[in-house]
Amino acid sequence: ERGFHNPLLRELSLMKTTTTTTTQQQQQAIVQSILDGYDFVGVTERLLESLTVIKLLLNRPTSEMIFLRDKTPFQYKDRVCRYIYKPFVSPGMRAYFQSSPQWKARIRGDKLLHAAANRSLELTIDRLGRDRFYRELKRYEAALAFVEERCIQKTNFPCSMNGVWQPEQSSEAGCVADTYGCGTACFDEISQE
């Protein structure tokens, strides 16, 4: 059975692949090469857990892991603020995603990688010690909540709440490269207290 074009696996893989389709066995080998080739693969849906693991593995202070989530409903790209619509899956789309063999074949590699990254994260948490990990995760979540409470109103993101691009305000508020690391000026302020 052949899979469909999967650019994410091909991009992350350290294996040379020239074909755009892969068998299930080839996808498993590609996923294994990704896990073998990278020191760490985080899981987006488990971002705070992934960052806590990195913090513990690299023995970094919490202050180096602090960030603010953009509270605006806009995404900045190419000097334009675009509204981010809430995801919507129609009943027809849902039926296709649940029953289509073509769709299942197309995402098989992604699902393999996602499951393997989750499994790897769990094994790493076990190796670090679950009590230690959850203690550190709780501290990290508290630090993020504290920083958000103190900094969210002081931080201007690249897009205003009305969708207006505001490069001057975002750089003054400590955004790095217009779009990333917003809030650093406030973080520095807190660290001086």
XYZ file of C-alpha atoms in Angstrom:
193
model
C 0.000 0.000 0.000
C 1.435 3.351 -0.968
C 1.113 6.573 1.011
C 0.663 10.063 -0.340
C 3.071 12.954 -0.540
C 4.152 13.903 3.003
C 6.414 16.976 2.952
C 6.664 17.265 6.762
C 8.231 13.840 7.179
C 10.557 14.455 4.244
C 11.656 17.840 5.656
C 12.360 16.509 9.148
C 13.968 13.285 7.976
C 17.718 13.066 7.808
C 17.318 10.253 5.258
C 17.634 11.137 1.593
C 14.259 10.579 -0.038
C 13.550 11.384 -3.642
C 10.116 9.874 -4.048
C 6.941 11.679 -3.063
C 5.147 8.486 -2.032
C 6.227 6.028 0.630
C 5.161 2.654 1.901
C 4.164 2.202 5.520
C 7.496 0.484 6.199
C 9.403 3.410 4.658
C 7.389 5.873 6.764
C 8.275 3.926 9.914
C 11.953 4.071 8.938
C 11.675 7.822 8.288
C 10.010 8.409 11.685
C 12.743 6.379 13.377
C 15.409 8.405 11.534
C 13.803 11.613 12.824
C 13.811 10.348 16.407
C 17.400 9.104 16.045
C 18.594 12.271 14.320
C 17.286 14.904 16.725
C 18.139 15.309 20.398
C 14.549 16.219 21.205
C 11.213 16.295 19.389
C 8.547 18.273 21.260
C 4.795 17.898 20.989
C 2.839 21.069 20.226
C -0.278 19.932 22.101
C 1.986 19.362 25.099
C 4.048 22.533 24.731
C 4.534 23.289 28.428
C 5.450 19.689 29.162
C 7.902 19.688 26.235
C 9.491 22.947 27.389
C 9.724 21.652 30.966
C 11.571 18.576 29.710
C 13.998 20.781 27.723
C 14.512 22.966 30.807
C 15.366 19.931 32.938
C 17.541 18.238 30.322
C 19.568 21.392 29.695
C 19.467 22.522 33.336
C 18.215 25.992 32.378
C 16.572 28.543 34.666
C 12.844 29.162 34.318
C 13.546 32.754 33.268
C 14.996 31.451 29.988
C 11.786 29.572 29.191
C 9.286 32.403 29.741
C 7.057 33.576 26.897
C 3.772 35.399 26.351
C 1.025 34.056 24.140
C -0.348 36.616 21.721
C -3.901 37.404 22.812
C -4.924 39.038 19.547
C -7.017 37.065 17.036
C -4.565 37.970 14.244
C -1.491 36.454 12.677
C 1.282 38.663 11.371
C 2.902 37.832 8.042
C 4.537 40.016 5.395
C 3.567 43.245 7.212
C -0.100 42.283 7.120
C -2.314 41.229 10.022
C -4.633 38.395 9.029
C -7.595 37.314 11.121
C -7.298 33.762 12.422
C -10.626 32.023 11.985
C -11.676 29.407 14.489
C -11.305 25.935 12.996
C -14.451 24.481 11.522
C -14.989 20.937 10.324
C -18.246 20.331 8.479
C -20.069 17.001 8.886
C -18.993 16.054 5.353
C -15.341 16.832 6.097
C -15.541 14.897 9.381
C -16.972 11.859 7.564
C -14.169 12.069 4.973
C -11.465 12.345 7.653
C -12.894 9.389 9.559
C -13.512 7.015 6.658
C -11.412 7.934 3.620
C -8.617 5.417 2.923
C -6.813 8.079 0.879
C -6.874 10.527 3.791
C -5.763 7.869 6.269
C -2.878 6.900 3.991
C -1.910 10.543 3.548
C -1.664 11.256 7.287
C -0.283 7.886 8.352
C 3.282 9.212 8.561
C 2.199 12.253 10.573
C 0.298 10.026 12.991
C 3.310 7.721 13.345
C 5.576 10.675 14.123
C 3.068 12.203 16.550
C 2.651 8.910 18.432
C 6.415 8.334 18.521
C 7.106 11.871 19.785
C 4.471 11.433 22.521
C 5.958 8.085 23.499
C 9.464 9.585 23.556
C 8.253 12.481 25.719
C 6.680 10.041 28.197
C 9.865 7.946 28.355
C 11.961 11.070 28.932
C 9.623 12.179 31.749
C 10.011 8.711 33.293
C 13.805 8.983 33.032
C 13.794 12.440 34.657
C 11.456 11.221 37.403
C 7.750 11.987 37.348
C 7.699 13.688 40.760
C 10.564 15.975 39.795
C 9.014 16.667 36.384
C 5.538 17.534 37.723
C 7.005 19.712 40.472
C 8.963 21.649 37.841
C 5.965 21.821 35.479
C 3.851 23.317 38.272
C 6.558 25.947 38.978
C 6.822 26.736 35.280
C 3.052 27.150 34.887
C 2.992 29.454 37.932
C 5.851 31.543 36.484
C 4.057 31.845 33.130
C 0.818 32.880 34.869
C 2.702 35.494 36.932
C 4.439 36.924 33.867
C 1.200 36.980 31.888
C -0.591 38.817 34.691
C 2.203 41.384 34.951
C 3.134 41.772 31.286
C 0.167 41.132 28.983
C -1.249 44.663 29.335
C 2.201 46.230 28.897
C 3.069 44.293 25.758
C 2.129 45.371 22.263
C 2.116 42.564 19.758
C 2.757 43.091 16.017
C -1.006 43.213 15.390
C -3.378 45.316 17.462
C -6.660 43.877 18.738
C -8.244 45.571 15.679
C -5.848 43.935 13.219
C -3.600 46.940 12.610
C 0.091 46.241 12.095
C 2.052 48.174 14.744
C 5.797 47.553 14.265
C 6.993 50.512 16.331
C 4.932 49.624 19.378
C 5.823 45.938 19.235
C 9.566 46.598 19.009
C 9.379 49.137 21.862
C 7.573 46.542 23.988
C 10.382 44.064 23.434
C 9.356 41.976 20.440
C 12.317 40.417 18.734
C 12.327 40.626 14.934
C 8.818 42.169 14.909
C 7.000 38.928 15.648
C 8.840 36.746 18.152
C 9.761 37.072 21.794
C 7.172 39.736 22.601
C 7.275 40.872 26.207
C 11.024 40.788 26.729
C 11.060 44.410 27.979
C 8.577 43.452 30.706
C 10.492 40.243 31.492
C 13.663 42.311 31.990
C 11.729 44.698 34.223
C 10.523 41.826 36.414
C 13.965 40.272 36.650
C 15.365 43.585 37.990
C 12.893 43.597 40.916
